[in-house]
Coordinates of C-alpha atoms in Angstrom, one line a residue:
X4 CA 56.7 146.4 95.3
X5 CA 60.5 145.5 95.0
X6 CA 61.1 148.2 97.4
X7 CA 59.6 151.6 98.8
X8 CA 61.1 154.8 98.5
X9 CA 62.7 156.2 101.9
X10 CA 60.8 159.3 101.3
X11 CA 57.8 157.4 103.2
X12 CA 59.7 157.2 106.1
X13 CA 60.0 161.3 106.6
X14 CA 56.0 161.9 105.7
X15 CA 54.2 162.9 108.2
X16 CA 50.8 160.7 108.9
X17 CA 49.2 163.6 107.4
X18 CA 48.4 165.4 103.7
X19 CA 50.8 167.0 102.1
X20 CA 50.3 170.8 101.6
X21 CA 52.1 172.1 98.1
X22 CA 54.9 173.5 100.0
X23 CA 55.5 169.8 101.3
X24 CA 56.0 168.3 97.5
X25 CA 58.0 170.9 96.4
X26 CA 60.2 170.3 99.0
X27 CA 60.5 166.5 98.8
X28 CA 61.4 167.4 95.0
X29 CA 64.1 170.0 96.1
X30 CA 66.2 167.2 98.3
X31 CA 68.5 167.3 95.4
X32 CA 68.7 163.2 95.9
X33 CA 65.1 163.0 93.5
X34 CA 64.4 164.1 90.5
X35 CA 60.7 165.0 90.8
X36 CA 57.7 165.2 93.1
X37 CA 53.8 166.4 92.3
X38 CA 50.5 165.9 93.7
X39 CA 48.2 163.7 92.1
X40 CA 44.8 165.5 93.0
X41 CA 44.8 168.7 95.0
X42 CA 42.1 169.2 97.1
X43 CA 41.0 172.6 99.1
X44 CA 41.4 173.6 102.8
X45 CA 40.1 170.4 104.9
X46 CA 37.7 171.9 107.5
X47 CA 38.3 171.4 110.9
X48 CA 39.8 167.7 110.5
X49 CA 42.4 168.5 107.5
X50 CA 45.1 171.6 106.7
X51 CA 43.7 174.9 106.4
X52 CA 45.4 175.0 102.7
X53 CA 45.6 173.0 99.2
X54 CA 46.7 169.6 100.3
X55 CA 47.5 166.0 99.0
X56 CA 47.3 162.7 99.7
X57 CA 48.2 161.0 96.4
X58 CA 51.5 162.6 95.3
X59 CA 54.2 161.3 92.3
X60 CA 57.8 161.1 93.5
X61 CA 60.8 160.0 91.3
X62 CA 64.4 159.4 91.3
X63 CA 66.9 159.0 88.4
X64 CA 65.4 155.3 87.9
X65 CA 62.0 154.8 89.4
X66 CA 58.7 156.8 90.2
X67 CA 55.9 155.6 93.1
X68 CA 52.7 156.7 93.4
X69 CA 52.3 157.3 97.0
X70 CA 49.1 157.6 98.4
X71 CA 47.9 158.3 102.1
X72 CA 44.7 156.3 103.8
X73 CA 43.7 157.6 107.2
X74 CA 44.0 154.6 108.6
X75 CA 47.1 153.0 107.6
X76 CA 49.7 156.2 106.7
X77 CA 51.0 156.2 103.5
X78 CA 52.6 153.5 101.1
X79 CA 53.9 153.3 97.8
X80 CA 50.5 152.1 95.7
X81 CA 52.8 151.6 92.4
X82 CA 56.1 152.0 91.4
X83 CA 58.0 151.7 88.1
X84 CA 61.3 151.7 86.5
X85 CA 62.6 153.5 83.3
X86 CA 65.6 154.1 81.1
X87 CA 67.1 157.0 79.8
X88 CA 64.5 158.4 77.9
X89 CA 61.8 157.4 79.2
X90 CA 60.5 159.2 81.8
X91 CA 58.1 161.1 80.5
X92 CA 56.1 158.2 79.1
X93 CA 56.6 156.5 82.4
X94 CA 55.3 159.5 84.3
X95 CA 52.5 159.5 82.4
X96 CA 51.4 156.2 82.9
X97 CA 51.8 156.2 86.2
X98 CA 50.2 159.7 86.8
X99 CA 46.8 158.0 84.4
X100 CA 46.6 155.3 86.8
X101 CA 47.1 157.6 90.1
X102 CA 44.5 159.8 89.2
X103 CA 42.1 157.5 88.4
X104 CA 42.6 155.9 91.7
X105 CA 42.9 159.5 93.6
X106 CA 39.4 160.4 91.8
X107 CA 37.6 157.2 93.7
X108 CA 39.4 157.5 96.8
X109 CA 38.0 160.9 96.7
X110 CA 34.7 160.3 95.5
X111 CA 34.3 157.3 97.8
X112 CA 35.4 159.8 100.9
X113 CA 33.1 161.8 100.1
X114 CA 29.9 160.1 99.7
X115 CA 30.6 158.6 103.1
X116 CA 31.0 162.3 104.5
X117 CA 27.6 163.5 102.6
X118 CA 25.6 159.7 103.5

């Protein structure tokens, strides 16, 4: 990463409930914030609502893919820049490869939880 956004330093070391990511995306300073996966109330260890902890975040010329481990907080997993124009496709691409990577992060949370 050529550098992370300074969104990651106001997160708390928790998911994200949708409130949360609307509100990073209404600083006025970025230009747009989503969850990657949204997952259901977390039982006794996780928020009693719809939470995330893969989320998209933008500004006028970049876009991470943030993504929260239990252990080690969040960080900025990918980033990438685009030009006037381009955003769309370079949402997209990122929001492909964040799902994809949400799904087994997930999956592999989950079969430990099950096991």
């Amino acid at each position: 990463m050529t550098e992370d956004p300074s969104v990651l330093s106001s997160l708390p070391d928790a998911p994200l409930t949708r409130d949360a990511i609307d509100s990073l995306g209404d600083a006025g300073v970025e230009r747009h914030a989503s969850p990657v996966l949204v997952r259901g109330p977390g039982g006794p260890d996780g928020p009693n609502e719809d939470h995330a902890e893969d989320v998209l975040f933008a500004t006028e010329d970049r876009i991470w893919y943030l993504s929260l481990e239990p252990e080690d907080g969040w960080s900025a997993e990918r980033e990438a820049t685009y030009a006037d124009g381009e955003f769309e496709d370079a949402l997209e691409e990122i929001r492909l490869e964040a799902s994809k990577h949400a799904e087994r992060k997930y999956q592999a949370e989950t079969e430990f939880e099950i096991g």
